[in-house]
Amino acid sequence: MEHRKISRAVISRLPRYHRYLGDLLEEGVERISSNDLSKKMQVTASQIRQDLNNFGGFGQQGYGYNVKYLYTEIGKILGLDKTHNFIIIGAGNLGQALANYASFERSGFILKSLFDVNPRLEGMSIRGVQVRMMDELVDFLKNNDIEIAALTIPKSKAVEVADLLVENGIKAIWNFAHTDLTLPKDVVVESVHLSDSLMQLSYNITRKKELRKNK
Ligand code: NAI
């Protein structure tokens, strides 16, 4: 399938399509119309059609979408048809929480190790995955095919650790530290800020309250 350049807004909606289609597959649904998918996802049917048209549509007029096909194709676009080895730098609260989340594996993200500087964590395992000390990192990267590093360390250390990772071949950083990383162009960075989502929730609560007051 040939892909045109796709906007970030569309890409940002694909994981959600993938998740909903995965649920439909589990329920044994084989076909779904854009209208039914729209009701389920609370996105307009025209938005769904427009989004999926970026990839050649996947659907036949009046016949709906083949759920399995659409799920597989969106998975391919998201790179979920391959496995991705990753490590976590910072085995504190957040690092351990991520390591405990088994669903990443179901999507093909395989956690190979965690790293930390705290000697008290040395030798500890989380779901069978070992915590190693940072002085083992460079050798570990040399000997293992690691694509992604998740950064769950204090922000004061994030820039220096990100540079070390990149110097040693890491091309993708999942950044949880609250700091911007300036890295070479061939390195992809995805920053996650749970507090942004919480602030969005706060905004929506505030707006709802105002609407109720003005009724
Ligand atoms: P934590 O203090 O429990 O864990 C941090 C771990 O990093 C510790 O085990 C520490 O020993 C280790 N560490 C420190 N310097 C290191 C280095 N140079 N190399 C390797 N490991 C090192 O903290 P927590 O709660 O797990 O948070 C971690 C980071 O994630 C913080 O920067 C925090 O602000 C951020 N955070 C971000 C969220 C987000 O939504 N983006 C949500 C929660 C936390």
PDB file of C-alpha atoms and ligand atoms in Angstrom:
ATOM      1  CA  MET A   1       0.000   0.000   0.000  1.00  0.00           C
ATOM      2  CA  GLU A   2       1.326   3.452  -0.881  1.00  0.00           C
ATOM      3  CA  HIS A   3       1.056   6.107   1.790  1.00  0.00           C
ATOM      4  CA  ARG A   4       0.785   9.822   1.175  1.00  0.00           C
ATOM      5  CA  LYS A   5       2.239  12.234   3.718  1.00  0.00           C
ATOM      6  CA  ILE A   6      -0.164  12.015   6.591  1.00  0.00           C
ATOM      7  CA  SER A   7      -0.838  14.805   9.037  1.00  0.00           C
ATOM      8  CA  ARG A   8       0.131  14.419  12.683  1.00  0.00           C
ATOM      9  CA  ALA A   9      -3.522  14.915  13.622  1.00  0.00           C
ATOM     10  CA  VAL A  10      -4.522  11.822  11.627  1.00  0.00           C
ATOM     11  CA  ILE A  11      -1.606   9.796  13.003  1.00  0.00           C
ATOM     12  CA  SER A  12      -2.595  10.785  16.531  1.00  0.00           C
ATOM     13  CA  ARG A  13      -6.062   9.275  15.951  1.00  0.00           C
ATOM     14  CA  LEU A  14      -4.803   5.948  14.545  1.00  0.00           C
ATOM     15  CA  PRO A  15      -3.967   4.271  17.890  1.00  0.00           C
ATOM     16  CA  ARG A  16      -7.545   4.927  18.972  1.00  0.00           C
ATOM     17  CA  TYR A  17      -8.956   3.357  15.775  1.00  0.00           C
ATOM     18  CA  HIS A  18      -6.619   0.437  16.337  1.00  0.00           C
ATOM     19  CA  ARG A  19      -7.804  -0.019  19.928  1.00  0.00           C
ATOM     20  CA  TYR A  20     -11.511   0.117  19.009  1.00  0.00           C
ATOM     21  CA  LEU A  21     -11.057  -2.235  16.077  1.00  0.00           C
ATOM     22  CA  GLY A  22      -9.157  -4.624  18.352  1.00  0.00           C
ATOM     23  CA  ASP A  23     -12.133  -4.614  20.757  1.00  0.00           C
ATOM     24  CA  LEU A  24     -14.513  -5.276  17.855  1.00  0.00           C
ATOM     25  CA  LEU A  25     -12.361  -8.186  16.702  1.00  0.00           C
ATOM     26  CA  GLU A  26     -12.483  -9.672  20.200  1.00  0.00           C
ATOM     27  CA  GLU A  27     -16.276  -9.346  20.110  1.00  0.00           C
ATOM     28  CA  GLY A  28     -16.290 -11.279  16.829  1.00  0.00           C
ATOM     29  CA  VAL A  29     -17.489  -8.337  14.695  1.00  0.00           C
ATOM     30  CA  GLU A  30     -16.412  -8.819  11.073  1.00  0.00           C
ATOM     31  CA  ARG A  31     -17.747  -5.685   9.401  1.00  0.00           C
ATOM     32  CA  ILE A  32     -18.618  -2.224  10.591  1.00  0.00           C
ATOM     33  CA  SER A  33     -19.990   0.837   8.810  1.00  0.00           C
ATOM     34  CA  SER A  34     -18.383   4.227   9.325  1.00  0.00           C
ATOM     35  CA  ASN A  35     -21.681   5.271  10.988  1.00  0.00           C
ATOM     36  CA  ASP A  36     -21.534   2.484  13.570  1.00  0.00           C
ATOM     37  CA  LEU A  37     -17.840   3.040  14.192  1.00  0.00           C
ATOM     38  CA  SER A  38     -18.630   6.730  14.548  1.00  0.00           C
ATOM     39  CA  LYS A  39     -21.271   6.053  17.236  1.00  0.00           C
ATOM     40  CA  LYS A  40     -18.907   3.774  19.116  1.00  0.00           C
ATOM     41  CA  MET A  41     -15.943   6.137  18.981  1.00  0.00           C
ATOM     42  CA  GLN A  42     -17.858   9.418  19.181  1.00  0.00           C
ATOM     43  CA  VAL A  43     -16.075  10.780  16.135  1.00  0.00           C
ATOM     44  CA  THR A  44     -18.120  11.913  13.129  1.00  0.00           C
ATOM     45  CA  ALA A  45     -18.544   9.348  10.342  1.00  0.00           C
ATOM     46  CA  SER A  46     -17.119  11.855   7.869  1.00  0.00           C
ATOM     47  CA  GLN A  47     -14.017  12.275  10.029  1.00  0.00           C
ATOM     48  CA  ILE A  48     -13.541   8.494  10.001  1.00  0.00           C
ATOM     49  CA  ARG A  49     -13.987   8.310   6.232  1.00  0.00           C
ATOM     50  CA  GLN A  50     -11.601  11.226   5.711  1.00  0.00           C
ATOM     51  CA  ASP A  51      -8.980   9.736   8.041  1.00  0.00           C
ATOM     52  CA  LEU A  52      -9.112   6.305   6.478  1.00  0.00           C
ATOM     53  CA  ASN A  53      -9.107   7.728   2.944  1.00  0.00           C
ATOM     54  CA  ASN A  54      -5.529   8.810   3.651  1.00  0.00           C
ATOM     55  CA  PHE A  55      -4.601   5.184   3.326  1.00  0.00           C
ATOM     56  CA  GLY A  56      -6.759   4.300   0.366  1.00  0.00           C
ATOM     57  CA  GLY A  57     -10.022   3.983   2.285  1.00  0.00           C
ATOM     58  CA  PHE A  58     -10.175   0.302   3.202  1.00  0.00           C
ATOM     59  CA  GLY A  59     -13.940   0.282   2.802  1.00  0.00           C
ATOM     60  CA  GLN A  60     -16.465  -0.316   0.079  1.00  0.00           C
ATOM     61  CA  GLN A  61     -19.373   2.107  -0.321  1.00  0.00           C
ATOM     62  CA  GLY A  62     -22.446   0.724   1.446  1.00  0.00           C
ATOM     63  CA  TYR A  63     -20.614  -2.385   2.585  1.00  0.00           C
ATOM     64  CA  GLY A  64     -18.679  -1.107   5.577  1.00  0.00           C
ATOM     65  CA  TYR A  65     -15.164  -1.838   6.702  1.00  0.00           C
ATOM     66  CA  ASN A  66     -13.656  -5.278   7.109  1.00  0.00           C
ATOM     67  CA  VAL A  67     -12.622  -5.047  10.776  1.00  0.00           C
ATOM     68  CA  LYS A  68      -9.744  -7.525  10.645  1.00  0.00           C
ATOM     69  CA  TYR A  69      -8.275  -6.015   7.485  1.00  0.00           C
ATOM     70  CA  LEU A  70      -8.566  -2.463   8.807  1.00  0.00           C
ATOM     71  CA  TYR A  71      -7.081  -3.490  12.164  1.00  0.00           C
ATOM     72  CA  THR A  72      -4.147  -5.193  10.449  1.00  0.00           C
ATOM     73  CA  GLU A  73      -3.490  -2.350   8.010  1.00  0.00           C
ATOM     74  CA  ILE A  74      -3.619   0.345  10.701  1.00  0.00           C
ATOM     75  CA  GLY A  75      -1.330  -1.869  12.771  1.00  0.00           C
ATOM     76  CA  LYS A  76       1.123  -1.948   9.845  1.00  0.00           C
ATOM     77  CA  ILE A  77       0.987   1.840   9.486  1.00  0.00           C
ATOM     78  CA  LEU A  78       1.735   2.145  13.202  1.00  0.00           C
ATOM     79  CA  GLY A  79       4.599  -0.338  12.842  1.00  0.00           C
ATOM     80  CA  LEU A  80       2.870  -2.872  15.085  1.00  0.00           C
ATOM     81  CA  ASP A  81       3.457  -5.726  12.654  1.00  0.00           C
ATOM     82  CA  LYS A  82       7.061  -5.840  13.917  1.00  0.00           C
ATOM     83  CA  THR A  83       8.436  -6.220  17.414  1.00  0.00           C
ATOM     84  CA  HIS A  84      10.309  -3.352  19.030  1.00  0.00           C
ATOM     85  CA  ASN A  85      12.830  -4.022  21.791  1.00  0.00           C
ATOM     86  CA  PHE A  86      12.996  -1.363  24.445  1.00  0.00           C
ATOM     87  CA  ILE A  87      14.709  -0.488  27.697  1.00  0.00           C
ATOM     88  CA  ILE A  88      13.690   1.754  30.562  1.00  0.00           C
ATOM     89  CA  ILE A  89      16.174   4.200  32.070  1.00  0.00           C
ATOM     90  CA  GLY A  90      15.124   4.967  35.639  1.00  0.00           C
ATOM     91  CA  ALA A  91      13.652   2.067  37.616  1.00  0.00           C
ATOM     92  CA  GLY A  92      11.791   4.233  40.117  1.00  0.00           C
ATOM     93  CA  ASN A  93       8.021   4.544  40.554  1.00  0.00           C
ATOM     94  CA  LEU A  94       7.185   5.321  36.949  1.00  0.00           C
ATOM     95  CA  GLY A  95       9.808   3.040  35.393  1.00  0.00           C
ATOM     96  CA  GLN A  96       8.563   0.117  37.452  1.00  0.00           C
ATOM     97  CA  ALA A  97       4.927   0.910  36.671  1.00  0.00           C
ATOM     98  CA  LEU A  98       5.717   0.837  32.941  1.00  0.00           C
ATOM     99  CA  ALA A  99       7.663  -2.398  33.348  1.00  0.00           C
ATOM    100  CA  ASN A 100       4.697  -3.966  35.119  1.00  0.00           C
ATOM    101  CA  TYR A 101       2.324  -3.173  32.282  1.00  0.00           C
ATOM    102  CA  ALA A 102       2.090  -6.403  30.286  1.00  0.00           C
ATOM    103  CA  SER A 103      -0.028  -4.983  27.460  1.00  0.00           C
ATOM    104  CA  PHE A 104       2.966  -3.374  25.764  1.00  0.00           C
ATOM    105  CA  GLU A 105       4.177  -6.872  24.919  1.00  0.00           C
ATOM    106  CA  ARG A 106       0.877  -7.750  23.283  1.00  0.00           C
ATOM    107  CA  SER A 107       1.489  -4.818  20.920  1.00  0.00           C
ATOM    108  CA  GLY A 108       5.016  -6.024  20.162  1.00  0.00           C
ATOM    109  CA  PHE A 109       7.023  -3.816  22.542  1.00  0.00           C
ATOM    110  CA  ILE A 110       9.443  -6.117  24.316  1.00  0.00           C
ATOM    111  CA  LEU A 111      11.104  -4.819  27.467  1.00  0.00           C
ATOM    112  CA  LYS A 112      14.688  -6.115  27.603  1.00  0.00           C
ATOM    113  CA  SER A 113      16.075  -4.380  30.693  1.00  0.00           C
ATOM    114  CA  LEU A 114      15.748  -1.479  33.090  1.00  0.00           C
ATOM    115  CA  PHE A 115      18.708   0.686  34.120  1.00  0.00           C
ATOM    116  CA  ASP A 116      19.289   2.819  37.175  1.00  0.00           C
ATOM    117  CA  VAL A 117      22.063   4.388  39.234  1.00  0.00           C
ATOM    118  CA  ASN A 118      20.673   3.318  42.606  1.00  0.00           C
ATOM    119  CA  PRO A 119      22.691   0.290  43.811  1.00  0.00           C
ATOM    120  CA  ARG A 120      19.754  -0.803  45.977  1.00  0.00           C
ATOM    121  CA  LEU A 121      17.893  -1.724  42.792  1.00  0.00           C
ATOM    122  CA  GLU A 122      20.720  -3.843  41.389  1.00  0.00           C
ATOM    123  CA  GLY A 123      19.698  -7.433  40.701  1.00  0.00           C
ATOM    124  CA  MET A 124      16.000  -6.712  41.125  1.00  0.00           C
ATOM    125  CA  SER A 125      13.624  -8.131  38.488  1.00  0.00           C
ATOM    126  CA  ILE A 126      10.262  -6.870  37.343  1.00  0.00           C
ATOM    127  CA  ARG A 127       8.116  -9.497  35.635  1.00  0.00           C
ATOM    128  CA  GLY A 128      11.342 -11.387  34.958  1.00  0.00           C
ATOM    129  CA  VAL A 129      13.134  -8.381  33.462  1.00  0.00           C
ATOM    130  CA  GLN A 130      16.373  -7.440  35.200  1.00  0.00           C
ATOM    131  CA  VAL A 131      17.326  -4.013  36.554  1.00  0.00           C
ATOM    132  CA  ARG A 132      20.946  -3.270  35.643  1.00  0.00           C
ATOM    133  CA  MET A 133      23.255  -0.463  36.684  1.00  0.00           C
ATOM    134  CA  MET A 134      23.970   2.401  34.284  1.00  0.00           C
ATOM    135  CA  ASP A 135      27.623   1.395  33.920  1.00  0.00           C
ATOM    136  CA  GLU A 136      26.417  -1.719  32.073  1.00  0.00           C
ATOM    137  CA  LEU A 137      24.355   0.309  29.583  1.00  0.00           C
ATOM    138  CA  VAL A 138      26.901   0.842  26.802  1.00  0.00           C
ATOM    139  CA  ASP A 139      27.869  -2.840  26.642  1.00  0.00           C
ATOM    140  CA  PHE A 140      24.240  -3.875  26.825  1.00  0.00           C
ATOM    141  CA  LEU A 141      23.389  -1.658  23.850  1.00  0.00           C
ATOM    142  CA  LYS A 142      26.310  -3.092  21.896  1.00  0.00           C
ATOM    143  CA  ASN A 143      25.147  -6.659  22.451  1.00  0.00           C
ATOM    144  CA  ASN A 144      21.377  -6.281  22.170  1.00  0.00           C
ATOM    145  CA  ASP A 145      19.208  -4.981  19.405  1.00  0.00           C
ATOM    146  CA  ILE A 146      17.470  -2.145  21.269  1.00  0.00           C
ATOM    147  CA  GLU A 147      15.374   0.325  19.330  1.00  0.00           C
ATOM    148  CA  ILE A 148      13.609   2.402  21.978  1.00  0.00           C
ATOM    149  CA  ALA A 149      14.615   3.840  25.364  1.00  0.00           C
ATOM    150  CA  ALA A 150      12.007   5.118  27.797  1.00  0.00           C
ATOM    151  CA  LEU A 151      13.338   7.912  30.016  1.00  0.00           C
ATOM    152  CA  THR A 152      11.833   7.893  33.490  1.00  0.00           C
ATOM    153  CA  ILE A 153      14.581   9.740  35.356  1.00  0.00           C
ATOM    154  CA  PRO A 154      14.698  13.213  36.953  1.00  0.00           C
ATOM    155  CA  LYS A 155      14.626  15.963  34.358  1.00  0.00           C
ATOM    156  CA  SER A 156      18.035  17.265  35.534  1.00  0.00           C
ATOM    157  CA  LYS A 157      19.602  14.049  34.169  1.00  0.00           C
ATOM    158  CA  ALA A 158      17.492  13.588  31.048  1.00  0.00           C
ATOM    159  CA  VAL A 159      19.582  15.584  28.541  1.00  0.00           C
ATOM    160  CA  GLU A 160      22.876  13.930  29.475  1.00  0.00           C
ATOM    161  CA  VAL A 161      21.365  10.423  29.473  1.00  0.00           C
ATOM    162  CA  ALA A 162      19.555  11.018  26.166  1.00  0.00           C
ATOM    163  CA  ASP A 163      22.867  12.093  24.589  1.00  0.00           C
ATOM    164  CA  LEU A 164      24.558   8.939  25.886  1.00  0.00           C
ATOM    165  CA  LEU A 165      21.764   6.778  24.469  1.00  0.00           C
ATOM    166  CA  VAL A 166      21.981   8.453  21.066  1.00  0.00           C
ATOM    167  CA  GLU A 167      25.796   8.164  20.995  1.00  0.00           C
ATOM    168  CA  ASN A 168      25.275   4.447  21.493  1.00  0.00           C
ATOM    169  CA  GLY A 169      22.813   3.939  18.696  1.00  0.00           C
ATOM    170  CA  ILE A 170      19.363   4.560  20.176  1.00  0.00           C
ATOM    171  CA  LYS A 171      17.079   6.072  17.538  1.00  0.00           C
ATOM    172  CA  ALA A 172      13.839   6.452  19.491  1.00  0.00           C
ATOM    173  CA  ILE A 173      13.209   7.979  22.899  1.00  0.00           C
ATOM    174  CA  TRP A 174       9.970   7.764  24.836  1.00  0.00           C
ATOM    175  CA  ASN A 175      10.504  10.745  27.089  1.00  0.00           C
ATOM    176  CA  PHE A 176       8.645  11.052  30.379  1.00  0.00           C
ATOM    177  CA  ALA A 177      11.065  13.542  31.942  1.00  0.00           C
ATOM    178  CA  HIS A 178       9.584  17.002  31.858  1.00  0.00           C
ATOM    179  CA  THR A 179      12.225  18.542  29.656  1.00  0.00           C
ATOM    180  CA  ASP A 180      12.638  19.077  25.930  1.00  0.00           C
ATOM    181  CA  LEU A 181      15.353  17.072  24.249  1.00  0.00           C
ATOM    182  CA  THR A 182      17.287  18.479  21.312  1.00  0.00           C
ATOM    183  CA  LEU A 183      18.631  15.488  19.438  1.00  0.00           C
ATOM    184  CA  PRO A 184      19.842  14.736  15.899  1.00  0.00           C
ATOM    185  CA  LYS A 185      17.137  14.678  13.219  1.00  0.00           C
ATOM    186  CA  ASP A 186      17.283  10.916  12.734  1.00  0.00           C
ATOM    187  CA  VAL A 187      16.255  10.346  16.353  1.00  0.00           C
ATOM    188  CA  VAL A 188      12.555  10.306  17.089  1.00  0.00           C
ATOM    189  CA  VAL A 189      11.302  11.571  20.422  1.00  0.00           C
ATOM    190  CA  GLU A 190       7.818  11.093  21.761  1.00  0.00           C
ATOM    191  CA  SER A 191       7.217  13.028  24.965  1.00  0.00           C
ATOM    192  CA  VAL A 192       4.444  12.061  27.343  1.00  0.00           C
ATOM    193  CA  HIS A 193       3.047  14.408  29.956  1.00  0.00           C
ATOM    194  CA  LEU A 194       0.260  12.866  32.006  1.00  0.00           C
ATOM    195  CA  SER A 195      -0.268  16.248  33.661  1.00  0.00           C
ATOM    196  CA  ASP A 196      -1.273  17.740  30.277  1.00  0.00           C
ATOM    197  CA  SER A 197      -4.082  15.230  30.127  1.00  0.00           C
ATOM    198  CA  LEU A 198      -5.076  16.027  33.711  1.00  0.00           C
ATOM    199  CA  MET A 199      -5.120  19.748  32.923  1.00  0.00           C
ATOM    200  CA  GLN A 200      -7.331  19.032  29.920  1.00  0.00           C
ATOM    201  CA  LEU A 201      -9.672  17.190  32.289  1.00  0.00           C
ATOM    202  CA  SER A 202      -9.596  20.153  34.667  1.00  0.00           C
ATOM    203  CA  TYR A 203     -10.427  22.501  31.778  1.00  0.00           C
ATOM    204  CA  ASN A 204     -13.387  20.336  30.792  1.00  0.00           C
ATOM    205  CA  ILE A 205     -14.668  20.178  34.383  1.00  0.00           C
ATOM    206  CA  THR A 206     -14.412  23.963  34.660  1.00  0.00           C
ATOM    207  CA  ARG A 207     -16.211  24.471  31.328  1.00  0.00           C
ATOM    208  CA  LYS A 208     -19.013  22.064  32.270  1.00  0.00           C
ATOM    209  CA  LYS A 209     -19.506  23.882  35.586  1.00  0.00           C
ATOM    210  CA  GLU A 210     -19.719  27.237  33.790  1.00  0.00           C
ATOM    211  CA  LEU A 211     -22.236  25.858  31.294  1.00  0.00           C
ATOM    212  CA  ARG A 212     -24.402  24.518  34.143  1.00  0.00           C
ATOM    213  CA  LYS A 213     -24.227  27.901  35.911  1.00  0.00           C
ATOM    214  CA  ASN A 214     -25.332  29.763  32.770  1.00  0.00           C
ATOM    215  CA  LYS A 215     -28.280  27.444  32.074  1.00  0.00           C
TER     216      LYS A 215
HETATM  217  P1  NAI B   1      11.553   8.144  41.083  1.00  0.00           P
HETATM  218  O1  NAI B   1      12.419   9.020  41.928  1.00  0.00           O
HETATM  219  O2  NAI B   1      10.699   7.126  41.753  1.00  0.00           O
HETATM  220  O3  NAI B   1      12.480   7.377  39.998  1.00  0.00           O
HETATM  221  C1  NAI B   1      13.523   7.961  39.309  1.00  0.00           C
HETATM  222  C2  NAI B   1      14.614   6.908  39.174  1.00  0.00           C
HETATM  223  O4  NAI B   1      15.619   7.419  38.304  1.00  0.00           O
HETATM  224  C3  NAI B   1      15.304   6.564  40.502  1.00  0.00           C
HETATM  225  O5  NAI B   1      15.263   5.165  40.720  1.00  0.00           O
HETATM  226  C4  NAI B   1      16.712   7.087  40.335  1.00  0.00           C
HETATM  227  O6  NAI B   1      17.658   6.313  41.020  1.00  0.00           O
HETATM  228  C5  NAI B   1      16.868   6.988  38.823  1.00  0.00           C
HETATM  229  N1  NAI B   1      17.927   7.855  38.282  1.00  0.00           N
HETATM  230  C6  NAI B   1      18.320   9.076  38.678  1.00  0.00           C
HETATM  231  N2  NAI B   1      19.322   9.532  37.905  1.00  0.00           N
HETATM  232  C7  NAI B   1      19.565   8.559  36.998  1.00  0.00           C
HETATM  233  C8  NAI B   1      20.497   8.443  35.925  1.00  0.00           C
HETATM  234  N3  NAI B   1      21.363   9.410  35.631  1.00  0.00           N
HETATM  235  N4  NAI B   1      20.475   7.315  35.205  1.00  0.00           N
HETATM  236  C9  NAI B   1      19.613   6.296  35.492  1.00  0.00           C
HETATM  237  N5  NAI B   1      18.713   6.369  36.496  1.00  0.00           N
HETATM  238  C10 NAI B   1      18.691   7.479  37.244  1.00  0.00           C
HETATM  239  O7  NAI B   1      10.700   9.123  40.199  1.00  0.00           O
HETATM  240  P2  NAI B   1       9.380   8.788  39.343  1.00  0.00           P
HETATM  241  O8  NAI B   1       8.207   9.149  40.146  1.00  0.00           O
HETATM  242  O9  NAI B   1       9.491   7.420  38.799  1.00  0.00           O
HETATM  243  O10 NAI B   1       9.517   9.840  38.162  1.00  0.00           O
HETATM  244  C11 NAI B   1      10.557   9.714  37.220  1.00  0.00           C
HETATM  245  C12 NAI B   1      10.533  10.881  36.248  1.00  0.00           C
HETATM  246  O11 NAI B   1       9.351  10.868  35.504  1.00  0.00           O
HETATM  247  C13 NAI B   1      10.567  12.253  36.929  1.00  0.00           C
HETATM  248  O12 NAI B   1      11.342  13.106  36.110  1.00  0.00           O
HETATM  249  C14 NAI B   1       9.128  12.702  36.935  1.00  0.00           C
HETATM  250  O13 NAI B   1       8.991  14.083  36.940  1.00  0.00           O
HETATM  251  C15 NAI B   1       8.666  12.098  35.632  1.00  0.00           C
HETATM  252  N6  NAI B   1       7.233  11.825  35.559  1.00  0.00           N
HETATM  253  C16 NAI B   1       6.658  12.122  34.378  1.00  0.00           C
HETATM  254  C17 NAI B   1       5.328  11.851  34.168  1.00  0.00           C
HETATM  255  C18 NAI B   1       4.788  12.200  32.836  1.00  0.00           C
HETATM  256  O14 NAI B   1       3.570  12.125  32.643  1.00  0.00           O
HETATM  257  N7  NAI B   1       5.590  12.558  31.899  1.00  0.00           N
HETATM  258  C19 NAI B   1       4.489  11.261  35.197  1.00  0.00           C
HETATM  259  C20 NAI B   1       5.217  10.931  36.394  1.00  0.00           C
HETATM  260  C21 NAI B   1       6.556  11.229  36.562  1.00  0.00           C
END
